[in-house]
PDB file of C-alpha atoms in Angstrom:
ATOM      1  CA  UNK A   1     -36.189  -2.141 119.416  1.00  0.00           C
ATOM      2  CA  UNK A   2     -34.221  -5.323 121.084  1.00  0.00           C
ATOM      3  CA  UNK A   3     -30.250  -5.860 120.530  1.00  0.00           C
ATOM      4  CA  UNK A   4     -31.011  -8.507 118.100  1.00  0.00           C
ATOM      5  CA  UNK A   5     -33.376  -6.265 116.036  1.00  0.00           C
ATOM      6  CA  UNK A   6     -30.665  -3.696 115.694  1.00  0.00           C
ATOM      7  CA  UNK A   7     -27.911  -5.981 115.107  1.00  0.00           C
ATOM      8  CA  UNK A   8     -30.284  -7.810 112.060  1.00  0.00           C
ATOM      9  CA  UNK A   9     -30.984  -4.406 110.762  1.00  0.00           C
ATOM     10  CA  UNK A  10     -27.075  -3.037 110.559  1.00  0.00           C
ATOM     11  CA  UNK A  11     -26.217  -6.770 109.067  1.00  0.00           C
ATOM     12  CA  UNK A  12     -28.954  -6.138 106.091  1.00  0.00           C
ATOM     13  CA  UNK A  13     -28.340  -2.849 105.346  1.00  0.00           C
ATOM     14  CA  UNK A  14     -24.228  -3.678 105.254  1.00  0.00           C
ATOM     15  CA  UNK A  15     -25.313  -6.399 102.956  1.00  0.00           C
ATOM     16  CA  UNK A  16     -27.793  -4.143 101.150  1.00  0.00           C
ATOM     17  CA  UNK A  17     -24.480  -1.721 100.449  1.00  0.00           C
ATOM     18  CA  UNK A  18     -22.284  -4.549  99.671  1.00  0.00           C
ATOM     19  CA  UNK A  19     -24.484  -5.900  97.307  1.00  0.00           C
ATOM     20  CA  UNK A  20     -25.020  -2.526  95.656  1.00  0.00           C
ATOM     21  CA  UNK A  21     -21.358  -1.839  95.495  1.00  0.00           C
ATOM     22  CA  UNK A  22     -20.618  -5.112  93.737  1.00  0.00           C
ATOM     23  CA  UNK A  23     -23.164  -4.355  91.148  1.00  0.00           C
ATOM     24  CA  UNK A  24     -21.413  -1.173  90.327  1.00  0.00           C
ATOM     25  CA  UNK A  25     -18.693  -2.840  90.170  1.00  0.00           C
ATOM     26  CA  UNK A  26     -19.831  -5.302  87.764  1.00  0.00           C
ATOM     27  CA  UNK A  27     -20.989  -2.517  85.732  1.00  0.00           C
ATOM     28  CA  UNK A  28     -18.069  -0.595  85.498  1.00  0.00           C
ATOM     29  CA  UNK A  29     -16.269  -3.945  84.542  1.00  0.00           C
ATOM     30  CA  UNK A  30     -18.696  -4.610  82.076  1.00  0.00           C
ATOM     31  CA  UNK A  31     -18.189  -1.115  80.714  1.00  0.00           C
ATOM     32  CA  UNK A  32     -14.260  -2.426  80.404  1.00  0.00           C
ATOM     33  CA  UNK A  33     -15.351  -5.447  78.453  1.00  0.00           C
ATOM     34  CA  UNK A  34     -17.194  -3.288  75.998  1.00  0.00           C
ATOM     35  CA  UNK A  35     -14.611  -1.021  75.432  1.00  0.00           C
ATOM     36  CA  UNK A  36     -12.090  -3.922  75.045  1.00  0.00           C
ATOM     37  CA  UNK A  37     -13.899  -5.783  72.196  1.00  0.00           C
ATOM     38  CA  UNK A  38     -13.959  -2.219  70.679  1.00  0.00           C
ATOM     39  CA  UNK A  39      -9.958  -2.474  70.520  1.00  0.00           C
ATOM     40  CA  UNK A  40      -9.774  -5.669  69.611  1.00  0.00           C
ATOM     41  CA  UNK A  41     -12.517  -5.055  66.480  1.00  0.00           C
ATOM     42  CA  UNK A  42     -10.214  -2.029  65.810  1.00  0.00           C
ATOM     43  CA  UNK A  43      -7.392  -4.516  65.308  1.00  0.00           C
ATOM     44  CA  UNK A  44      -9.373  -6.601  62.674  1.00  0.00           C
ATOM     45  CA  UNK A  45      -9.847  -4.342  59.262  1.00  0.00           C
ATOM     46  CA  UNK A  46     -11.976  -7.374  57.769  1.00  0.00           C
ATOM     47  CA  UNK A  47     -14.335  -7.819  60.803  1.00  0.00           C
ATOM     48  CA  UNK A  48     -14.109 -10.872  63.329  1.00  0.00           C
ATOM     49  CA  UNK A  49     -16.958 -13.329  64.103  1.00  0.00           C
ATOM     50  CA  UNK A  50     -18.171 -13.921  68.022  1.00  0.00           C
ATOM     51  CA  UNK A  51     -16.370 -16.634  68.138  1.00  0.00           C
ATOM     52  CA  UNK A  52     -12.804 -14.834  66.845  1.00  0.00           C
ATOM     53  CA  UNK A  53     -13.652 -12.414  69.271  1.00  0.00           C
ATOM     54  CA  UNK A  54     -14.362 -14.434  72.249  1.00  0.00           C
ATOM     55  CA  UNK A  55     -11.338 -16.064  71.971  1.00  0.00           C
ATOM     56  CA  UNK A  56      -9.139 -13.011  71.546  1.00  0.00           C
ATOM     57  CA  UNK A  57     -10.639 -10.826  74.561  1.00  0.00           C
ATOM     58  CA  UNK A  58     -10.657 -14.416  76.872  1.00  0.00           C
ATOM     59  CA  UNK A  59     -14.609 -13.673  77.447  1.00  0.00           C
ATOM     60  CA  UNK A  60     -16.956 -16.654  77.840  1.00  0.00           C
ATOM     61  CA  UNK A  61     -19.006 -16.592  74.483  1.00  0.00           C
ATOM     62  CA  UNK A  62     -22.405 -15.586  76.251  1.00  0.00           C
ATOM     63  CA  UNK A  63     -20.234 -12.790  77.675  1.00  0.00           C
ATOM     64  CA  UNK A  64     -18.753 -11.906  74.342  1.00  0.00           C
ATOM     65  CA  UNK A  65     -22.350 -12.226  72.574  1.00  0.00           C
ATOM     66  CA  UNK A  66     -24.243  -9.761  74.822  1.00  0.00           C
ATOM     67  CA  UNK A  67     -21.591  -7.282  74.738  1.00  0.00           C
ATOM     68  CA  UNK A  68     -21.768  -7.228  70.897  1.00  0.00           C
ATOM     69  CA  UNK A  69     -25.509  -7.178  71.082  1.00  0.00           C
ATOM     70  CA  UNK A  70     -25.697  -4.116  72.997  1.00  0.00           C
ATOM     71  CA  UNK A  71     -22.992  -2.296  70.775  1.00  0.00           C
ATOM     72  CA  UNK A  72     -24.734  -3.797  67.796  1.00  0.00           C
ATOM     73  CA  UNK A  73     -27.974  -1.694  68.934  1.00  0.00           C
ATOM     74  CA  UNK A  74     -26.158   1.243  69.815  1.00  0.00           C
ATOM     75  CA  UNK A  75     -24.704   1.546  66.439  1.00  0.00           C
ATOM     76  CA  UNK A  76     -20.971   1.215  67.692  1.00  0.00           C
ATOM     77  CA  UNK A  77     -20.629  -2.073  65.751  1.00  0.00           C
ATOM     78  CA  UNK A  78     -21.751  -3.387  62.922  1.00  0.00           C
ATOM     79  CA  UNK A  79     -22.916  -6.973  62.243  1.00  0.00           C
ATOM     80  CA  UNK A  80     -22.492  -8.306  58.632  1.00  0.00           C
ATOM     81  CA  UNK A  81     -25.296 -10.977  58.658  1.00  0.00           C
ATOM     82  CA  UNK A  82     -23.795 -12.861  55.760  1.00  0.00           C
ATOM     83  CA  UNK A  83     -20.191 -13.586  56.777  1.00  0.00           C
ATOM     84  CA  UNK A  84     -21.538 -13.498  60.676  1.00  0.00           C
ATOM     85  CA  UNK A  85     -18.522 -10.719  61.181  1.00  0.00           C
ATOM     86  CA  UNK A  86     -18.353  -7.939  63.538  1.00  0.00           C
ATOM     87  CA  UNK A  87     -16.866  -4.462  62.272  1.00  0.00           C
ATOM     88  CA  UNK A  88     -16.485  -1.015  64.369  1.00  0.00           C
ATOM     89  CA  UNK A  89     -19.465   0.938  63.170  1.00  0.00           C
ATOM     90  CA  UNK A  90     -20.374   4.146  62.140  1.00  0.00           C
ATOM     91  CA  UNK A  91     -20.540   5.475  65.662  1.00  0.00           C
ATOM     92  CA  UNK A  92     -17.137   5.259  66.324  1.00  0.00           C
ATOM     93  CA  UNK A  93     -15.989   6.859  63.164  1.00  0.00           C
ATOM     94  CA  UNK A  94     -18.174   9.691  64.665  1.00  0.00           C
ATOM     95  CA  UNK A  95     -16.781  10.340  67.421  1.00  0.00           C
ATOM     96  CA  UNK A  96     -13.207   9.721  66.009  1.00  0.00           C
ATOM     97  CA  UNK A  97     -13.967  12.797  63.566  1.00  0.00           C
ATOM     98  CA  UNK A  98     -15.225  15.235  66.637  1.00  0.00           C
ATOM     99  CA  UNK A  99     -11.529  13.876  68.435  1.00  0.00           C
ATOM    100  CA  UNK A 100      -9.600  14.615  65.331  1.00  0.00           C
ATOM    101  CA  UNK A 101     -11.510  17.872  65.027  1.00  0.00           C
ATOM    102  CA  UNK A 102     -10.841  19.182  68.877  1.00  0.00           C
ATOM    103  CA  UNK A 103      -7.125  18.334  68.502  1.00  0.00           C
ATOM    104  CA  UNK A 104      -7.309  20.201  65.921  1.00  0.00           C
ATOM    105  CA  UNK A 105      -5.971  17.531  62.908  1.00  0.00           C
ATOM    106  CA  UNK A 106      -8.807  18.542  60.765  1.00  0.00           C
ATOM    107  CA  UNK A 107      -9.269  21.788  60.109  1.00  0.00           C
ATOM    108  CA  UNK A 108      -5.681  22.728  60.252  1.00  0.00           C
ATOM    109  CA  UNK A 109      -3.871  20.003  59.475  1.00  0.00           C
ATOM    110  CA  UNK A 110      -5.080  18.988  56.468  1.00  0.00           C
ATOM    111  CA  UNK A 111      -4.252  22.258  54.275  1.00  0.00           C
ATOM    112  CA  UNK A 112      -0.741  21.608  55.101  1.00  0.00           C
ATOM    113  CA  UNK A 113      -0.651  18.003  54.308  1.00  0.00           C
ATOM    114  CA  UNK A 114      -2.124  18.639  50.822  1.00  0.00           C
ATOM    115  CA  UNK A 115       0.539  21.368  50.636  1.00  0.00           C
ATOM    116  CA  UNK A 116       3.546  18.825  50.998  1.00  0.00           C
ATOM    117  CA  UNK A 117       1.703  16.085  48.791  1.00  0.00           C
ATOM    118  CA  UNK A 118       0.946  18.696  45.847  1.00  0.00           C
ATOM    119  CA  UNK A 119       4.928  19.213  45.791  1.00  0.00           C
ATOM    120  CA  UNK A 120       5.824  15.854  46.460  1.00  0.00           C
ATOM    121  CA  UNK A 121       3.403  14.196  44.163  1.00  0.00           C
ATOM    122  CA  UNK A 122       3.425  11.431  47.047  1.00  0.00           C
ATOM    123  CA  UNK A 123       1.161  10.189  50.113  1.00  0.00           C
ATOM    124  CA  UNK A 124       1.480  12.448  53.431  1.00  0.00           C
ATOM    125  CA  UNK A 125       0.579  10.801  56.715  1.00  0.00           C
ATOM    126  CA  UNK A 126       0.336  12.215  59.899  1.00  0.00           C
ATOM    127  CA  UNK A 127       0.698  10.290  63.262  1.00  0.00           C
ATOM    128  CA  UNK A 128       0.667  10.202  66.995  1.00  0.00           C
ATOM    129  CA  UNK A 129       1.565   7.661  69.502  1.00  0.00           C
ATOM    130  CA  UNK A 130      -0.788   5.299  71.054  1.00  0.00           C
ATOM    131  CA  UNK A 131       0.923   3.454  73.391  1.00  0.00           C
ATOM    132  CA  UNK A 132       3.010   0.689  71.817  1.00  0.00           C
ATOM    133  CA  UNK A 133       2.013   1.858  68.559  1.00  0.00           C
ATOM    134  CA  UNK A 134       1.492   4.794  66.053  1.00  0.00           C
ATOM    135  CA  UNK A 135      -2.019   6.065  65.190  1.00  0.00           C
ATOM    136  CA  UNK A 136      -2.826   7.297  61.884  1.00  0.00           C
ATOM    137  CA  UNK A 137      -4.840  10.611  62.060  1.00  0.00           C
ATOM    138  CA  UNK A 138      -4.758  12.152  58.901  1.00  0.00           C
ATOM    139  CA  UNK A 139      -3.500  11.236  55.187  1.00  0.00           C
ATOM    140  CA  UNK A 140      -3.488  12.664  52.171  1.00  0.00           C
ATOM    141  CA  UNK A 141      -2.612  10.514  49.125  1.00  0.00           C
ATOM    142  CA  UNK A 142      -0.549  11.479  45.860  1.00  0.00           C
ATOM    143  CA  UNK A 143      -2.388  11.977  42.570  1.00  0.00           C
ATOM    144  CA  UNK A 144      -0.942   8.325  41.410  1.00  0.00           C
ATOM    145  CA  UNK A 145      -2.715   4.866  40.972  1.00  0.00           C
ATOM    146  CA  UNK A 146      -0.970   3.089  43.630  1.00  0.00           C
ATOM    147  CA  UNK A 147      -2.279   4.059  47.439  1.00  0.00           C
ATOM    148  CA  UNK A 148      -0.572   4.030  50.935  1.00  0.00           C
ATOM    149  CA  UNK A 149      -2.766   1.491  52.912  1.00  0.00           C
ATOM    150  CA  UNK A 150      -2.556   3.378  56.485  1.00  0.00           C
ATOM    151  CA  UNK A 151      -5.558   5.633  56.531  1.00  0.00           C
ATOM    152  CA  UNK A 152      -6.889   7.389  59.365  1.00  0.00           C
ATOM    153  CA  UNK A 153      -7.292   5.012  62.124  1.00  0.00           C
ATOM    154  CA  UNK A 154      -4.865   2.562  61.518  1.00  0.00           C
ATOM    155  CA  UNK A 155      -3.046   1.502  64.543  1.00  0.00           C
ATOM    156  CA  UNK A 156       0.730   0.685  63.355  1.00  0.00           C
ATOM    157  CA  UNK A 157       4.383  -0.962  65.023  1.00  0.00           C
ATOM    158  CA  UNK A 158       6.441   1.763  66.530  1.00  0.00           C
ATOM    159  CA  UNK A 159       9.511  -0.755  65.445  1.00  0.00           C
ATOM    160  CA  UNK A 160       8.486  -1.157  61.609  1.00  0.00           C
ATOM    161  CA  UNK A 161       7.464   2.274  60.279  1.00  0.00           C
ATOM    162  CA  UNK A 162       9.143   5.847  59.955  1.00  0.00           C
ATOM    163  CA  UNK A 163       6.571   7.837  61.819  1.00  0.00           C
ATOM    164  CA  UNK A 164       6.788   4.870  64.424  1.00  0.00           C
ATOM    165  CA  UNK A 165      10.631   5.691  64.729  1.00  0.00           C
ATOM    166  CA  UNK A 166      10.379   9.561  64.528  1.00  0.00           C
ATOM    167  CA  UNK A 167       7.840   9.565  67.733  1.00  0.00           C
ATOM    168  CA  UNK A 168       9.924   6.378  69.516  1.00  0.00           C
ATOM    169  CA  UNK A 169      13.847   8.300  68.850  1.00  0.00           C
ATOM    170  CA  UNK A 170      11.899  11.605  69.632  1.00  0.00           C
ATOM    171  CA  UNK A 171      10.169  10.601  73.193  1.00  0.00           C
ATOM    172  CA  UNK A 172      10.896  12.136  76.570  1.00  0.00           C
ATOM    173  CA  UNK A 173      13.962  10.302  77.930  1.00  0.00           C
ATOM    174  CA  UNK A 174      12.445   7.903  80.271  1.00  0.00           C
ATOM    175  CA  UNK A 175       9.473   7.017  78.025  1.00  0.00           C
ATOM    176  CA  UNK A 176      11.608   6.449  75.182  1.00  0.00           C
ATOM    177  CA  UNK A 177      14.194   4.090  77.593  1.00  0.00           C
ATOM    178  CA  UNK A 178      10.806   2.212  78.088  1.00  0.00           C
ATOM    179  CA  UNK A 179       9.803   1.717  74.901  1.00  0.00           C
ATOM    180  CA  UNK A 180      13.382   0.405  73.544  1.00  0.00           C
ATOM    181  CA  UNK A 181      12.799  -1.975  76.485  1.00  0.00           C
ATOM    182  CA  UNK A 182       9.270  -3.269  76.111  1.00  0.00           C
ATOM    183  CA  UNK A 183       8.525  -3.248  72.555  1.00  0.00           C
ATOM    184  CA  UNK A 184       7.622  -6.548  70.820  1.00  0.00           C
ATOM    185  CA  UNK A 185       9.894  -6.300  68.057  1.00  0.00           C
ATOM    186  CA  UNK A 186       7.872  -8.643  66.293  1.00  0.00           C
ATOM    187  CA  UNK A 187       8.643  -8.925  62.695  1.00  0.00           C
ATOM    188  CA  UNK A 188       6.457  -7.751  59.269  1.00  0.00           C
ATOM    189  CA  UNK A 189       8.692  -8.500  56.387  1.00  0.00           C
ATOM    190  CA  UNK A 190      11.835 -10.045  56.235  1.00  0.00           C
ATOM    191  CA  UNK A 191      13.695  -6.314  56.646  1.00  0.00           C
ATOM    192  CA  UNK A 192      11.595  -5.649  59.863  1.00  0.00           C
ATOM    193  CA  UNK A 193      14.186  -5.004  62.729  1.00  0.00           C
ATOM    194  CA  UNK A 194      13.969  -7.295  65.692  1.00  0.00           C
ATOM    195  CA  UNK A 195      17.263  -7.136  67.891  1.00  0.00           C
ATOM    196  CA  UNK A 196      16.621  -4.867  70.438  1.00  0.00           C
ATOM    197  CA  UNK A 197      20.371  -3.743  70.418  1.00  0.00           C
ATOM    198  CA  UNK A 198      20.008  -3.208  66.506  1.00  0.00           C
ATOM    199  CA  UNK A 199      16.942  -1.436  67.219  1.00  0.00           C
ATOM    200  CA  UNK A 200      18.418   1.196  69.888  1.00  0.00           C
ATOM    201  CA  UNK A 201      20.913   1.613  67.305  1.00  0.00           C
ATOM    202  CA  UNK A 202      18.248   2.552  64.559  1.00  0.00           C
ATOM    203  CA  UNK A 203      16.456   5.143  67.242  1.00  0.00           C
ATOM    204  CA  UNK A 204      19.865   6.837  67.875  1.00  0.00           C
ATOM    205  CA  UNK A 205      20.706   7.119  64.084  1.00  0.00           C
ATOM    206  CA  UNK A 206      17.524   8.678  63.808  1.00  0.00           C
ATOM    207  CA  UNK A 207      18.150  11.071  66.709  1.00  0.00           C
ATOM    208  CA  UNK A 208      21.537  11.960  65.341  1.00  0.00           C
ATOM    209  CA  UNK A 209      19.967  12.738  61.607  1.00  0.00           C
ATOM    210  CA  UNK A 210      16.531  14.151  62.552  1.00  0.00           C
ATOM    211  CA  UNK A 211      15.130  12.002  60.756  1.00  0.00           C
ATOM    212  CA  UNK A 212      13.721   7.920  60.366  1.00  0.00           C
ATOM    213  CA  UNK A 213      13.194   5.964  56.953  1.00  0.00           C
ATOM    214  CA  UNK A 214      11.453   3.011  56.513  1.00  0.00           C
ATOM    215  CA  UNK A 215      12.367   0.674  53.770  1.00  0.00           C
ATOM    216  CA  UNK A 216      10.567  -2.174  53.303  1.00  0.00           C
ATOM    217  CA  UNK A 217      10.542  -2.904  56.644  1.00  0.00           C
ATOM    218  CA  UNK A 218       6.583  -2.555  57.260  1.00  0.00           C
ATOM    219  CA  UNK A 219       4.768  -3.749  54.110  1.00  0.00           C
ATOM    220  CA  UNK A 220       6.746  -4.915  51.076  1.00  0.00           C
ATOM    221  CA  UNK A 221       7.449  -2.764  48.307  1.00  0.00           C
ATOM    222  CA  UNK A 222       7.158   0.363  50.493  1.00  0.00           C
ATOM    223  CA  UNK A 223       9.036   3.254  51.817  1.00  0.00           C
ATOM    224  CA  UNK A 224       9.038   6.448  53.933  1.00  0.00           C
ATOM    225  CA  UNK A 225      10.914   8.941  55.664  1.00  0.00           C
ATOM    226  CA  UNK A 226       9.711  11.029  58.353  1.00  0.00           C
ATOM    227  CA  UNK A 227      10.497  13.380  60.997  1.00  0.00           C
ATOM    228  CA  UNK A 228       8.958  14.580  64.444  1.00  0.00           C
ATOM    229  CA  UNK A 229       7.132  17.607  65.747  1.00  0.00           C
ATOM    230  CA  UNK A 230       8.389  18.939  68.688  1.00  0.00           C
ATOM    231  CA  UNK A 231       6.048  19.973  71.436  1.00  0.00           C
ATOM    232  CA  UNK A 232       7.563  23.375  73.694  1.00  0.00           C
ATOM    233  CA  UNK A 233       9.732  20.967  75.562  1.00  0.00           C
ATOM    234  CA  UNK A 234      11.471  19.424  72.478  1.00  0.00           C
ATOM    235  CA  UNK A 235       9.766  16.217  72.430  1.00  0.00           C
ATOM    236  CA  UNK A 236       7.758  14.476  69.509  1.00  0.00           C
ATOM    237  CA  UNK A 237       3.787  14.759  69.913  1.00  0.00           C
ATOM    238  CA  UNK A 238       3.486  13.801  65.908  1.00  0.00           C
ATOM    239  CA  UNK A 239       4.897  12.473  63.211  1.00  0.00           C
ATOM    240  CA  UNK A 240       5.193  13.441  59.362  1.00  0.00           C
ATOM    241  CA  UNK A 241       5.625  11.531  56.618  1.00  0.00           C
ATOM    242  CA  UNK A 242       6.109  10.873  52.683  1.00  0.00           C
ATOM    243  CA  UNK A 243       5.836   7.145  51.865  1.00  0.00           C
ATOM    244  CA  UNK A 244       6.126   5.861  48.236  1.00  0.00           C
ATOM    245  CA  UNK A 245       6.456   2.263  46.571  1.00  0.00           C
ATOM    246  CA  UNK A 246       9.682   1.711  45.983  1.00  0.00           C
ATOM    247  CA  UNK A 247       9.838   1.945  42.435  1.00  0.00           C
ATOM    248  CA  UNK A 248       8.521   4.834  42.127  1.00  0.00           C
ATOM    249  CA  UNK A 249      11.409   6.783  44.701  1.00  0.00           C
ATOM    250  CA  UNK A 250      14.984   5.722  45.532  1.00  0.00           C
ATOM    251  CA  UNK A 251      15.767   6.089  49.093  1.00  0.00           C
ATOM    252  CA  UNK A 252      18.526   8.585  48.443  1.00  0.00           C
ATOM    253  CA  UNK A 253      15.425  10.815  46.376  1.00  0.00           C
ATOM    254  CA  UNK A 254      12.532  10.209  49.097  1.00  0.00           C
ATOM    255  CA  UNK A 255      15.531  11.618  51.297  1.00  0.00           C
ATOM    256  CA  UNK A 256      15.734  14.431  49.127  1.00  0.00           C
ATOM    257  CA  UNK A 257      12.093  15.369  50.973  1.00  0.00           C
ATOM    258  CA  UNK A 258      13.277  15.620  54.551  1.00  0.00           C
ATOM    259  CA  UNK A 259      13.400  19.462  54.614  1.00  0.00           C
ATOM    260  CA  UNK A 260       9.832  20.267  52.882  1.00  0.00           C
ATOM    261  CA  UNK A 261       8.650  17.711  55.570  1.00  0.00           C
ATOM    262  CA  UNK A 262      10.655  19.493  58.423  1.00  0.00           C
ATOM    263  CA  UNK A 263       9.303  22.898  57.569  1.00  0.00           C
ATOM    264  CA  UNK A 264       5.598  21.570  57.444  1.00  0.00           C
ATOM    265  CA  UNK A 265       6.117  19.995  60.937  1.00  0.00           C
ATOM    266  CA  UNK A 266       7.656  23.272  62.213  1.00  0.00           C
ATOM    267  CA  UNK A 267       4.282  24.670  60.987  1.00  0.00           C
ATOM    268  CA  UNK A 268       1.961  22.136  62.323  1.00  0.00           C
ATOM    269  CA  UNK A 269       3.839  22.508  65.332  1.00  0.00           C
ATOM    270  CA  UNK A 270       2.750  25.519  65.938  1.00  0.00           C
ATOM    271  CA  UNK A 271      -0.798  25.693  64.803  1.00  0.00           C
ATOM    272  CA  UNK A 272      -1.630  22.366  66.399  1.00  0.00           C
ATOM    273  CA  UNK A 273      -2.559  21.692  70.296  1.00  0.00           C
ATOM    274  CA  UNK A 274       0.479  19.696  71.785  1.00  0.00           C
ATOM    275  CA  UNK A 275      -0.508  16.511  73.770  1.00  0.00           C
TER     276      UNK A 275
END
């Protein structure tokens, strides 16, 4: 084989490995796509058309409408053919069950959050952090008319709710610095807190109390109190709450249920796997 031959056959066969890498590459990015309209779809309890969506993730609409195709057929999205809307499917709630199950929020959470709400008479909601906000894993509402609207899988503000305070005040030192820095402290009702400086104040009243409330601060005409569970280095993995509409409870009485909640999150604490 000539010098040219050799040098043509190294230049294909770099090319040939280039062009394979790049397709991987497009793969995996395609694979981020996906997974990004899934967030974004989790965001949007009433479903989102292409077009919504599109927009949102900043995907050409071709993009957008393949993706959505795909998860469509794979049952990790449903399409609602008469509003044209896009909801999570039933896929994802399945594999959100076997998650809650392995960390154990199923099976041995639940007996003790029907515990608390049999003596409160009230909603019980447990919660973790997901990043800039709280994620609802398990609730168990009170044996009255009116319903707490966070069920499992709701994705909440850190700044506006008591479980969001509990996990913020409650955080490993530097993580919780970076949250009272980065937050959007964007507002949900007209009580919602968004100075940053009266914010810091509200995460070291909480710290000082062991305890966080929420009154009317996330949803009108609700409240809560809640406190932290402590992982083996004394930082919050979880949250647990009581939340009632406000004229059912007066702060000073929902109050009144900080130390049933504290000894059910001593409990959970140590029955549940610490993240």
């Amino acid at each position: 084989m000539s010098v040219n031959q050799t040098t043509v056959g190294d230049d294909m066969a770099a090319e040939s490995k280039a062009e394979s890498k790049a397709a991987k590459g497009d793969r995996t990015d395609m694979v981020g796509k996906a997974l990004g309209l899934l967030v974004l779809l989790g965001d949007e309890p009433r479903g989102a058309s292409a077009a919504e969506i599109s927009r949102r993730a900043d995907l050409p609409f071709s993009t957008t409408y393949r993706l959505l195709g795909s998860l469509t057929r794979d049952g990790f999205v449903d399409y609602e053919a008469d509003g044209r809307r896009y909801h999570l499917g039933l896929r994802i709630f399945q594999l959100g069950q076997r998650v809650s199950n392995h960390h154990g929020f199923a099976g041995t959470a639940m007996p003790v959050l029907r515990r608390v709400t049999e003596q409160t008479g009230e909603a019980t909601i447990l919660s973790v952090r997901d990043g800039h906000h709280h994620l609802t894993v398990n609730k168990v509402d009170g044996p009255q008319m009116f319903r707490v609207t966070s069920d499992p899988g709701h994705l909440g503000s850190l700044h506006t709710t008591a479980v969001g305070k509990a996990l913020v005040a409650f955080a490993e030192d530097s993580e919780r610095e970076r949250l009272l820095e980065e937050l959007d402290l964007e507002p949900l009702t007209e009580r919602s807190i968004t100075d940053r400086d009266v914010f810091r104040a509200e995460i070291d009243k909480v710290r000082r109390q062991g305890f966080a409330v929420m009154d009317e601060e996330n949803e009108t005409g609700m409240r809560a109190v809640a406190v932290p569970l402590f992982n083996s280095q004394g930082h919050a993995f979880a949250s647990l709450a009581t939340a009632v509409p406000v004229f059912r409870l007066s702060l000073e009485a929902l109050i009144a249920h900080v130390p049933l909640l504290q000894e059910a999150a001593a409990e959970l604490s140590a029955r549940l796997p610490q993240r």
